[in-house]
mmCIF file of C-alpha atoms in Angstrom:
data_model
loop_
_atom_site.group_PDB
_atom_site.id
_atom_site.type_symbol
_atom_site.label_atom_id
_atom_site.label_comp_id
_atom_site.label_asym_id
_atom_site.label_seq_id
_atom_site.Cartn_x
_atom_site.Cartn_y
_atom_site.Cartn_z
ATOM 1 C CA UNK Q 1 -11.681 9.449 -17.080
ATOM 2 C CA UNK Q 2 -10.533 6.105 -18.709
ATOM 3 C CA UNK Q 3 -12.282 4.292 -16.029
ATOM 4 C CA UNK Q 4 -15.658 5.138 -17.155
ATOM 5 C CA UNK Q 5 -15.506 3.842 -20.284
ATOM 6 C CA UNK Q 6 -13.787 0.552 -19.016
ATOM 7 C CA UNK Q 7 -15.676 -0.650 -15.962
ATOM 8 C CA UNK Q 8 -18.822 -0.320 -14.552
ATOM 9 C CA UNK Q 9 -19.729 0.568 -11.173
ATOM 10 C CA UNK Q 10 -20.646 -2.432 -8.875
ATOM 11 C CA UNK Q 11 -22.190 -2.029 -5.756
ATOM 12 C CA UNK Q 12 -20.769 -3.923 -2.608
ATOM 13 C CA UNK Q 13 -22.246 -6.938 -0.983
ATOM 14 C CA UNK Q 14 -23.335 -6.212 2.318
ATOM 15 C CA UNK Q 15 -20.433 -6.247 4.767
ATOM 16 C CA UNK Q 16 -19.930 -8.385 7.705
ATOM 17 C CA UNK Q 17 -21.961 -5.934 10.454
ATOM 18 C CA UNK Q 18 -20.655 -5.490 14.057
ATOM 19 C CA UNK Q 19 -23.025 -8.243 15.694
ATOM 20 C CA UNK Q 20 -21.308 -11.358 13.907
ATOM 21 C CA UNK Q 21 -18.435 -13.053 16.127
ATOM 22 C CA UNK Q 22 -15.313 -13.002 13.889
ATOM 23 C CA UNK Q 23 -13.788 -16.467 13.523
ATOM 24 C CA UNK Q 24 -10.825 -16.515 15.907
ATOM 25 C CA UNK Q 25 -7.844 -16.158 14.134
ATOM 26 C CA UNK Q 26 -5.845 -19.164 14.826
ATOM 27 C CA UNK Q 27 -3.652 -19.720 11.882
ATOM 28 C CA UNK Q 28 -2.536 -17.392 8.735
ATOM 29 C CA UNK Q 29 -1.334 -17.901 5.481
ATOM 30 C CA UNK Q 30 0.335 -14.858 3.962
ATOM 31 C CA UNK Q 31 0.433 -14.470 0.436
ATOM 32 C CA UNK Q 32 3.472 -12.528 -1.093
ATOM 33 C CA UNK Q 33 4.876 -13.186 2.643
ATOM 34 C CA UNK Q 34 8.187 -15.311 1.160
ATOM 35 C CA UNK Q 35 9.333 -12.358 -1.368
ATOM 36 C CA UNK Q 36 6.847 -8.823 -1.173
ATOM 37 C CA UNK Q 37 8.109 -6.333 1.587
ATOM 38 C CA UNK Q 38 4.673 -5.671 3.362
ATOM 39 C CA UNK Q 39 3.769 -9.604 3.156
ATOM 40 C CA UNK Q 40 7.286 -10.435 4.975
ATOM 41 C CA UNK Q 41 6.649 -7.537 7.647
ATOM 42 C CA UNK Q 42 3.175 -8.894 8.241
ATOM 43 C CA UNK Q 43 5.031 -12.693 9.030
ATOM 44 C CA UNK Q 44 6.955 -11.377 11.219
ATOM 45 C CA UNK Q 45 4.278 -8.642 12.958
ATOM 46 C CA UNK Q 46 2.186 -12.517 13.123
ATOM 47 C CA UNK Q 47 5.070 -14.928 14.299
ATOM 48 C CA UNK Q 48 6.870 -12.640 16.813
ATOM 49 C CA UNK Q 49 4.378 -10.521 18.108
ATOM 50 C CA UNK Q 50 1.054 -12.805 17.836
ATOM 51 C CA UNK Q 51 2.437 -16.041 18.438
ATOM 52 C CA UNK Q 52 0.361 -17.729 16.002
ATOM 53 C CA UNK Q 53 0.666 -20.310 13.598
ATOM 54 C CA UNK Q 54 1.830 -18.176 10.187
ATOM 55 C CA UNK Q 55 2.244 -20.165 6.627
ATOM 56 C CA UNK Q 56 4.055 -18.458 3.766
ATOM 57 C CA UNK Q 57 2.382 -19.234 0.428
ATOM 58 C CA UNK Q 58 4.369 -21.250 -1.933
ATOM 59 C CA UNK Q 59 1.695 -20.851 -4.484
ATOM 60 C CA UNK Q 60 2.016 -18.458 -6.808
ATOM 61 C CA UNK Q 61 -1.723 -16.616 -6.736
ATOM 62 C CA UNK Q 62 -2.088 -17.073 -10.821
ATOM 63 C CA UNK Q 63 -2.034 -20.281 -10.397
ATOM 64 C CA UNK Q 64 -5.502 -21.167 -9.009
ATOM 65 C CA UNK Q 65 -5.207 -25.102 -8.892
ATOM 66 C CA UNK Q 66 -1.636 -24.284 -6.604
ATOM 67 C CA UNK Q 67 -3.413 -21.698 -4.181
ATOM 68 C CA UNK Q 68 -6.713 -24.716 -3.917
ATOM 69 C CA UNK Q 69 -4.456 -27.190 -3.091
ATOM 70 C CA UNK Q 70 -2.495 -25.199 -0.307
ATOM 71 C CA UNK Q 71 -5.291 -23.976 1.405
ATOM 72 C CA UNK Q 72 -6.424 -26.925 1.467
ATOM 73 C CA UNK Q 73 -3.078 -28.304 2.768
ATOM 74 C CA UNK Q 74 -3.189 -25.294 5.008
ATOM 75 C CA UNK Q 75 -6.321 -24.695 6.609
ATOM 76 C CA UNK Q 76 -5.571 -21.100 7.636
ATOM 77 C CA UNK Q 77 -8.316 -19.722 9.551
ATOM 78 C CA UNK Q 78 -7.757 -16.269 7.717
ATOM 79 C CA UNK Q 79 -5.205 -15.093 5.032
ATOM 80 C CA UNK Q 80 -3.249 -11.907 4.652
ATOM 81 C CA UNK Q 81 -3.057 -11.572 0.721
ATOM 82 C CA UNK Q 82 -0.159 -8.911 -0.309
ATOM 83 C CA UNK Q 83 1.176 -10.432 -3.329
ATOM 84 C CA UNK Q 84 1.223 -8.225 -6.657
ATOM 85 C CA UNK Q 85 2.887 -7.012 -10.164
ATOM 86 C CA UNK Q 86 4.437 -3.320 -8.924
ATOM 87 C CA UNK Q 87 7.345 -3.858 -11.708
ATOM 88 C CA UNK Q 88 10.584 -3.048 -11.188
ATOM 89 C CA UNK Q 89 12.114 -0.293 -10.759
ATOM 90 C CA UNK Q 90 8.897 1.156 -10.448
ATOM 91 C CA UNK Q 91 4.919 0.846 -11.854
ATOM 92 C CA UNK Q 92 6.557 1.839 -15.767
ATOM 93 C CA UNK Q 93 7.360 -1.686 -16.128
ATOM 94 C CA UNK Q 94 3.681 -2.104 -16.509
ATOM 95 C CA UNK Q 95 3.239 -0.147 -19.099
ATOM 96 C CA UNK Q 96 4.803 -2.449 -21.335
ATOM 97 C CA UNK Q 97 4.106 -5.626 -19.367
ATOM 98 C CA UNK Q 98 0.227 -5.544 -19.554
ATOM 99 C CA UNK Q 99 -0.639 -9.207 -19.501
ATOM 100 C CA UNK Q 100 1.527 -10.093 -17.232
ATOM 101 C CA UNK Q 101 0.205 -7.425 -14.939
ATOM 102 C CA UNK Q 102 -2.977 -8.419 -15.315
ATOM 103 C CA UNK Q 103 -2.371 -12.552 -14.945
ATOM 104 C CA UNK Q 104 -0.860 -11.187 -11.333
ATOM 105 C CA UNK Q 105 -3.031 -7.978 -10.185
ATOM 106 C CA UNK Q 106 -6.823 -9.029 -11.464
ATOM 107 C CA UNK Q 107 -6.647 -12.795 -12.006
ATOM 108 C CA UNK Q 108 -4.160 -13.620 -9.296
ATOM 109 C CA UNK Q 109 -5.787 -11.543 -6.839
ATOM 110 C CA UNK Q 110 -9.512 -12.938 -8.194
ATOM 111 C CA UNK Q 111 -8.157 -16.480 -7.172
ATOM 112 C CA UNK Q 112 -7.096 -15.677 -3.660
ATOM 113 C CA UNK Q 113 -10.798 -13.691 -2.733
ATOM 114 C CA UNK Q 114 -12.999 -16.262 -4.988
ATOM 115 C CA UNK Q 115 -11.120 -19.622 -3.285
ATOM 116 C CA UNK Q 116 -11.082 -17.810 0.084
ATOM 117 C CA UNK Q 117 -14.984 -17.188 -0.093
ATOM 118 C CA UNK Q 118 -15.787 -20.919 -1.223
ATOM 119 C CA UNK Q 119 -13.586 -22.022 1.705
ATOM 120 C CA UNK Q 120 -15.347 -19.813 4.320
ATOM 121 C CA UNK Q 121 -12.025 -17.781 5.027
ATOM 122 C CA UNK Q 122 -11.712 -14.471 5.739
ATOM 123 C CA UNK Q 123 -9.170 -12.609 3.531
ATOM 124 C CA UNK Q 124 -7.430 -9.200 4.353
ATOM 125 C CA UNK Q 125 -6.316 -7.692 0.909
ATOM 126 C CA UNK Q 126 -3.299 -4.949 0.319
ATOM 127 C CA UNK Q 127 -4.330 -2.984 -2.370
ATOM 128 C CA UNK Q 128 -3.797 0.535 -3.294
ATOM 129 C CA UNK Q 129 -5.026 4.013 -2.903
ATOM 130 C CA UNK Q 130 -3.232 5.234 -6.108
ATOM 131 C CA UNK Q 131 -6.503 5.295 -7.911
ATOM 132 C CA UNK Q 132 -7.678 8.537 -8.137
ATOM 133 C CA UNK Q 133 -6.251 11.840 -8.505
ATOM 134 C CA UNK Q 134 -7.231 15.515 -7.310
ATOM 135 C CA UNK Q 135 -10.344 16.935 -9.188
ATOM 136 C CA UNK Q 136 -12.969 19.676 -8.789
ATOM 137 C CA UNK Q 137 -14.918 17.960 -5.917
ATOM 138 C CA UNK Q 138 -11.399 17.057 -4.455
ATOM 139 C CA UNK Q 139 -9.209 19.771 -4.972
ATOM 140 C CA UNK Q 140 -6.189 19.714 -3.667
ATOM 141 C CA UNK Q 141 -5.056 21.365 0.010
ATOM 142 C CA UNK Q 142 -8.876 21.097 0.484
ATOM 143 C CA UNK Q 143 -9.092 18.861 3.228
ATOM 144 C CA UNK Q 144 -11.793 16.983 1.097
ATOM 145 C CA UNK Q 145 -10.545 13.260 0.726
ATOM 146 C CA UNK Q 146 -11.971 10.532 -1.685
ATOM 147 C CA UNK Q 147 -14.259 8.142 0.269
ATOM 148 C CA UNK Q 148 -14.461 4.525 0.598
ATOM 149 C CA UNK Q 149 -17.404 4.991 -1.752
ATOM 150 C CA UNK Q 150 -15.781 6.660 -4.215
ATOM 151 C CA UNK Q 151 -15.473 5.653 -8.081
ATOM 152 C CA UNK Q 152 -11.679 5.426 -9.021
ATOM 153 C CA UNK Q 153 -10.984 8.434 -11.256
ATOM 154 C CA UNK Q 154 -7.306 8.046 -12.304
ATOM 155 C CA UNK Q 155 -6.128 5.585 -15.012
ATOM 156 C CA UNK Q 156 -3.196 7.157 -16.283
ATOM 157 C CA UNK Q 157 -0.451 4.185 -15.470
ATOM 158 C CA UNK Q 158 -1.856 0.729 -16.102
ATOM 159 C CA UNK Q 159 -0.926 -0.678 -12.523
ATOM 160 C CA UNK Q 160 -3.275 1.871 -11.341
ATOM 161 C CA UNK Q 161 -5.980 0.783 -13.855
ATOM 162 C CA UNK Q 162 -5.802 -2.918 -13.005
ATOM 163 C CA UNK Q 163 -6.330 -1.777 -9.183
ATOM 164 C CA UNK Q 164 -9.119 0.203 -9.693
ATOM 165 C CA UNK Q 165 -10.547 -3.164 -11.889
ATOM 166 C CA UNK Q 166 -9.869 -5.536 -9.259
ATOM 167 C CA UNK Q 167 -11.090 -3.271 -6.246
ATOM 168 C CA UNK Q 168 -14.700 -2.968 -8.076
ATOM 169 C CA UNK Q 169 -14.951 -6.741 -8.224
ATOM 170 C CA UNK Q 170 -13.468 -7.299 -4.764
ATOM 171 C CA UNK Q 171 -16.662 -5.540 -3.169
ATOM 172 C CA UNK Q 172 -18.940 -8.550 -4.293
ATOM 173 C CA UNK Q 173 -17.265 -10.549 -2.496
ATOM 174 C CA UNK Q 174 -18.337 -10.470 1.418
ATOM 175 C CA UNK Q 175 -15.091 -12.137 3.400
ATOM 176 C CA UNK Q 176 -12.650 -9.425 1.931
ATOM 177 C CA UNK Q 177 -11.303 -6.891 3.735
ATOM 178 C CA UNK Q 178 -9.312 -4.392 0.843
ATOM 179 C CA UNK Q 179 -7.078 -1.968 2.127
ATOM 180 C CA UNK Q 180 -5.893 1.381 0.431
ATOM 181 C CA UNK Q 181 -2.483 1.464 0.990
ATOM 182 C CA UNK Q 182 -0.710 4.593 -0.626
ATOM 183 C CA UNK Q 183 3.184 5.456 -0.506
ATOM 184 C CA UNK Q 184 3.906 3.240 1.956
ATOM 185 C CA UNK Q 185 6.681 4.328 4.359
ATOM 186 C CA UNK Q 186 9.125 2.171 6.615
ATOM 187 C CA UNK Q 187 11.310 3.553 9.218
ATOM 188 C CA UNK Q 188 14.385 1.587 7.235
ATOM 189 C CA UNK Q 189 15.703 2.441 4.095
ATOM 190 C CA UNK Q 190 14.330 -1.055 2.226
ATOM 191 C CA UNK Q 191 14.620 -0.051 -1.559
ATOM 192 C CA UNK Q 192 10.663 -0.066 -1.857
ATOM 193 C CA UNK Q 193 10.173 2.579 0.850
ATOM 194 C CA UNK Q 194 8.610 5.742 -1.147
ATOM 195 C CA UNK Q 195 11.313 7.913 1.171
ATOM 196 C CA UNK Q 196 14.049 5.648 -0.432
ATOM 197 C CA UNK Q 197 12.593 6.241 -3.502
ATOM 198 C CA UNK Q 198 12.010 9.501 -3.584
ATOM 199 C CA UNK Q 199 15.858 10.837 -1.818
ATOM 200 C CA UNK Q 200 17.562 8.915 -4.779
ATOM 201 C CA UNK Q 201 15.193 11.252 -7.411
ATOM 202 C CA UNK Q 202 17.150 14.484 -9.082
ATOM 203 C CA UNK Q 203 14.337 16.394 -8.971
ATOM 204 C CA UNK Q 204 10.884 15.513 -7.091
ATOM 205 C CA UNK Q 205 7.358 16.922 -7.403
ATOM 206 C CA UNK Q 206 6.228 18.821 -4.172
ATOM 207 C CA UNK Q 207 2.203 17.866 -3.843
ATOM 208 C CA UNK Q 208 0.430 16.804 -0.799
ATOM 209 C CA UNK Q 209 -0.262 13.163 -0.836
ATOM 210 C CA UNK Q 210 -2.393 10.522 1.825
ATOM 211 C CA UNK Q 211 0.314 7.803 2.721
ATOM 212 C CA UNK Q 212 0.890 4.636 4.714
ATOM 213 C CA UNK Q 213 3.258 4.534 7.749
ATOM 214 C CA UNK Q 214 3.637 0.922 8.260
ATOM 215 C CA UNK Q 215 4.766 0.561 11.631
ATOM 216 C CA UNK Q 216 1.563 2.204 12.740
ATOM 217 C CA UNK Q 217 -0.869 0.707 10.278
ATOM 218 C CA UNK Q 218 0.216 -2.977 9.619
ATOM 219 C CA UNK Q 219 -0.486 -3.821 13.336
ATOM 220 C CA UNK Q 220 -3.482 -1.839 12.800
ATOM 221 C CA UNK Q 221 -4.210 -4.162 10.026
ATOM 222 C CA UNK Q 222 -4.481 -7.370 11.780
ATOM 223 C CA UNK Q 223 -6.494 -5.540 14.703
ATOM 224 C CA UNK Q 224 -9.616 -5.047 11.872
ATOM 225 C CA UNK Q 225 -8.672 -8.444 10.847
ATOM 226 C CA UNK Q 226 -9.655 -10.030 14.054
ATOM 227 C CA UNK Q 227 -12.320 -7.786 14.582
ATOM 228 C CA UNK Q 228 -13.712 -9.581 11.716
ATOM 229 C CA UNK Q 229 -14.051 -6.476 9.486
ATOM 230 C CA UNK Q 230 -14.507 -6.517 5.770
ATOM 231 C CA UNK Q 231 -15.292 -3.865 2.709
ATOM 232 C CA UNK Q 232 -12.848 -1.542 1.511
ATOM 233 C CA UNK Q 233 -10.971 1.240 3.775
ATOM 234 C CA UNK Q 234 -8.813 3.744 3.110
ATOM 235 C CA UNK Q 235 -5.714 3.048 4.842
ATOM 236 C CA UNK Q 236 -3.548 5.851 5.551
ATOM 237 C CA UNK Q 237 -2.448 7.713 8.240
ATOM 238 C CA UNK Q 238 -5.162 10.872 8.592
ATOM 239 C CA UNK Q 239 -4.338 14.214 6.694
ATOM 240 C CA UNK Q 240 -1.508 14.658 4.501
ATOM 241 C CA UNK Q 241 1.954 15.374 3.772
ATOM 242 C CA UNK Q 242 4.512 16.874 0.805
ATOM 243 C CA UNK Q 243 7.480 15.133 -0.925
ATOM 244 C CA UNK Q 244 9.372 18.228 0.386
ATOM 245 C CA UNK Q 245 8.333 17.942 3.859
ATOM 246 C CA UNK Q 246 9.161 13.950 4.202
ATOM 247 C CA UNK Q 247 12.337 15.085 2.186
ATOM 248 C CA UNK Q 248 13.063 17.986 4.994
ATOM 249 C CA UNK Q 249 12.586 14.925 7.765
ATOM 250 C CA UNK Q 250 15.200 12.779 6.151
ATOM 251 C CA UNK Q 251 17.444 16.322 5.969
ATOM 252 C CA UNK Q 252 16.927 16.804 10.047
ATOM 253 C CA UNK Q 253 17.201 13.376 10.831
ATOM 254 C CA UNK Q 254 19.130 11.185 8.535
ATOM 255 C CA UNK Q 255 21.657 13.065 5.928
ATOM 256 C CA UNK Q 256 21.830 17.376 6.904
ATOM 257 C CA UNK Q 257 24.184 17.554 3.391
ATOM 258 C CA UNK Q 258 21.035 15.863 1.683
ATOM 259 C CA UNK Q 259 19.282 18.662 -1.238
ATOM 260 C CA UNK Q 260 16.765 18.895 -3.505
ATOM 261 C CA UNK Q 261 14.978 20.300 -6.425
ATOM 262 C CA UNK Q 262 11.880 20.494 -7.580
ATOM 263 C CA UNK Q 263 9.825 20.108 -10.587
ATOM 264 C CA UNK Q 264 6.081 20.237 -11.977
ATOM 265 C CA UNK Q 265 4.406 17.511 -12.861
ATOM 266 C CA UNK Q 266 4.495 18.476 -16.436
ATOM 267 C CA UNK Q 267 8.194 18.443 -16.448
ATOM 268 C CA UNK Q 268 8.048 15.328 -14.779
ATOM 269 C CA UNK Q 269 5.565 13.623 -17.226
ATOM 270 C CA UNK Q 270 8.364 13.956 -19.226
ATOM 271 C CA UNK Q 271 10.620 11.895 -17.699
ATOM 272 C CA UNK Q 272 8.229 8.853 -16.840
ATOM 273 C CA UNK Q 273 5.930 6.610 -18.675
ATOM 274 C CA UNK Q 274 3.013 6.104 -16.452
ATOM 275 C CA UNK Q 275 1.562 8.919 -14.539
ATOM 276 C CA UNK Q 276 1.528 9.011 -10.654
ATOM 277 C CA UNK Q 277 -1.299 9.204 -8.922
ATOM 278 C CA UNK Q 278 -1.681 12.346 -6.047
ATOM 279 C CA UNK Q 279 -4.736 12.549 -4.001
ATOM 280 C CA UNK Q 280 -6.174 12.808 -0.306
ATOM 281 C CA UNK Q 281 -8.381 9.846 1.237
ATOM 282 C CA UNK Q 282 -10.785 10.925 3.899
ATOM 283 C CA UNK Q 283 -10.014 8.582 6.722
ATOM 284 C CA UNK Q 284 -13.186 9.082 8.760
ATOM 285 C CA UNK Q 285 -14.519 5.145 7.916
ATOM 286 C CA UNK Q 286 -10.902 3.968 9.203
ATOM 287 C CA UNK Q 287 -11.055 5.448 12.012
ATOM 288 C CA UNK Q 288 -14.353 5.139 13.559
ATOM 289 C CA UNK Q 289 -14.380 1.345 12.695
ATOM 290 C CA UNK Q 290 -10.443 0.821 13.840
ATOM 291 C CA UNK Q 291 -10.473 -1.882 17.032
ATOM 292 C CA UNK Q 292 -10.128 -0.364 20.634
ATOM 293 C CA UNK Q 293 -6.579 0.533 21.799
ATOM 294 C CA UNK Q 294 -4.863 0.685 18.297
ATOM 295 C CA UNK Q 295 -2.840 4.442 18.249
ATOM 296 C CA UNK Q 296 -3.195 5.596 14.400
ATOM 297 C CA UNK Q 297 -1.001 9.165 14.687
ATOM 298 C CA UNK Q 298 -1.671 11.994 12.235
ATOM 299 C CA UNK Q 299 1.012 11.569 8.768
ATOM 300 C CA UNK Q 300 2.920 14.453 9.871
ATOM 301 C CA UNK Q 301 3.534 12.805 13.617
ATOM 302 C CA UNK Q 302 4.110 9.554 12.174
ATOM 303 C CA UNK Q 303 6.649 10.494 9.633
ATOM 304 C CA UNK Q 304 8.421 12.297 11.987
ATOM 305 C CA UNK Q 305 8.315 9.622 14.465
ATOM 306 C CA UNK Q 306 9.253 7.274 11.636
ATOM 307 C CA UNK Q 307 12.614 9.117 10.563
ATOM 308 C CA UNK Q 308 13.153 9.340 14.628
ATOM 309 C CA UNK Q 309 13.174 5.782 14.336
ATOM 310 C CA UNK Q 310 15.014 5.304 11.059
ATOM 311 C CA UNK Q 311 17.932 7.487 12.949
ATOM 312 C CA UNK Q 312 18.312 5.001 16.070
ATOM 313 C CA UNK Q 313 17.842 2.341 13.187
ATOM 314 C CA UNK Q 314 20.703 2.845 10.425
ATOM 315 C CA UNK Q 315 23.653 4.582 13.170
ATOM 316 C CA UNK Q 316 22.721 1.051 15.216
ATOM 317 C CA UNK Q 317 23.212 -0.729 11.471
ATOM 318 C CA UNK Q 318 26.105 1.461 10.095
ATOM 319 C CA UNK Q 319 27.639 3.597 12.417
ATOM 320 C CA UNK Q 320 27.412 7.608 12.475
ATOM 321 C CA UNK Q 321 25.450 9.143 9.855
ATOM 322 C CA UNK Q 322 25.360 10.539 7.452
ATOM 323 C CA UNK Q 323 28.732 9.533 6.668
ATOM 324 C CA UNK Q 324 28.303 5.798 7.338
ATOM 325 C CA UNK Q 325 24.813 5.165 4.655
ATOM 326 C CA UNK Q 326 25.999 2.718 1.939
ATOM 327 C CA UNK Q 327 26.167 4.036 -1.448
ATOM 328 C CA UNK Q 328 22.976 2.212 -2.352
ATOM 329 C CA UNK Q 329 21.159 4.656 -0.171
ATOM 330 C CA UNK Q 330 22.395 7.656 -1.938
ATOM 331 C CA UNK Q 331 21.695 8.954 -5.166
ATOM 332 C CA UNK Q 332 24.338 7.702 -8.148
#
């Protein structure tokens, strides 16, 4: 793998351990909260639901000298750091936008952890899971996830090689908490969902993937953030689920005229630049360590919960579907 010839392995620092007191959280700032779609879910998860004091960053995380001076303006007692280079439409853009991806997703990111550790201030970090791919000790429908301990294996779009960069210098620091987010899905139809995505596609590969059901997880999120926890955790709902079977759930529930075809992932090599990452992570760490009283469903409940929700959602929003989904919903 690419990886292995790039970066080294580094072991973690020791992790905060269950005896410390966490810092009470008192006041956030939220990086990426003013224009990312998990950063402006977590505001409002901390300003209606918490109650607490919540600061969107003005900064812009490249710029070190900016993100100094407003935490020091700030204070936050912890920060929620979700900003990032993604590209757009999608993770292609990176290919041909590598220093700007990098000024964003390693130095950016390195600015927010390093200030946050010479401040004392604990910093909860929304990375990715898309860094490794099935293998031989991981095949998939094996049941056999990657591990928090795991050394990325997949490098074959550059976003997913700057993630698997930073996340090997994240673990020296000791007041991070790095979360493996993978295909994150919302129970809207916000143009960054992966079912948005992925109903708008022609064709779609059908391969069992880990993913990230937000309205279970981001609460779940600032539950290990208060608990004070830090070191990196795969964070997805347990098990796994196909692009046909989260396609079938938006046929039952949203559109019943919806269809779709598949392809390989040759075929569809063909038709991207970067290559997608598929893979399982073994959420055994996550879910022993995950705060008393926080309900983390299986993907296959949540998803269908999630498109039970999207239903009573959009026909509150538009009217009766499927007829009433604006055309930016559908696929052109």
């Amino acid at each position: 793998a690419r990886f292995i010839r790039h970066i080294v392995r580094i072991a973690p620092v020791p992790t905060m351990s269950s005896s410390t007191e966490p810092a009470p959280m008192t006041k956030v700032l939220i990086f990426g909260g003013k224009t990312g779609w998990i950063g402006g879910l977590m505001a409002e998860l901390v300003n209606k639901k918490e109650g607490m004091e919540c600061f969107l960053a003005e900064s812009r995380i490249e710029n070190r000298a900016d993100v100094e001076a407003e935490l020091d303006n700030i204070k936050p007692s912890h920060v929620l750091m979700s900003a990032g280079m993604t590209g757009r439409p999608n993770i292609d853009w990176c290919e041909d936008h590598k220093p700007e991806t990098i000024r964003v997703n390693v130095i950016g990111t390195l600015n927010v952890a390093d200030l946050c550790h010479t401040k004392g201030i604990h910093c909860t970090i929304y990375a990715t899971g898309c860094i490794f791919e099935y293998d031989e000790k991981h095949p998939m429908g094996s049941g056999i996830g990657f591990t928090e301990e795991d050394f990325p294996n997949f490098a074959k779009s550059f976003y997913s090689e700057t993630k698997g960069y930073m996340e090997q210098m994240l673990k020296c620091y000791p007041n991070c908490l790095t979360l493996r987010v993978r295909m994150p899905i919302s129970d809207d139809l916000i143009h960054r969902n992966f079912v948005t995505k992925i109903v708008k596609y022609e064709r779609v590969v059908n391969i069992p993937n880990s993913m990230t059901v937000l309205t279970e997880m981001l609460p779940a999120s600032l539950a290990m953030t208060k608990k004070g926890l830090t070191g990196v955790y795969n964070f997805t709902n347990p098990g796994v689920i196909s692009h046909n079977e989260v396609l079938d759930l938006y046929t039952k529930y949203i559109d019943p005229t919806y269809t779709y075809t598949n392809f390989t992932v040759e075929e569809q090599a063909k038709v991207i630049k970067a290559g997608r990452s598929n893979n399982e992570l073994d959420t055994t760490k996550l879910m022993r360590d995950m705060p008393e009283g926080v309900v983390i469903n299986d993907i296959k409940t949540a998803c269908d919960l999630c498109f039970q929700r999207m239903k009573d959602n959009l026909t509150k929003q538009y009217g009766e579907l499927p007829d009433s989904l604006p055309a930016e919903f559908r696929r052109s």
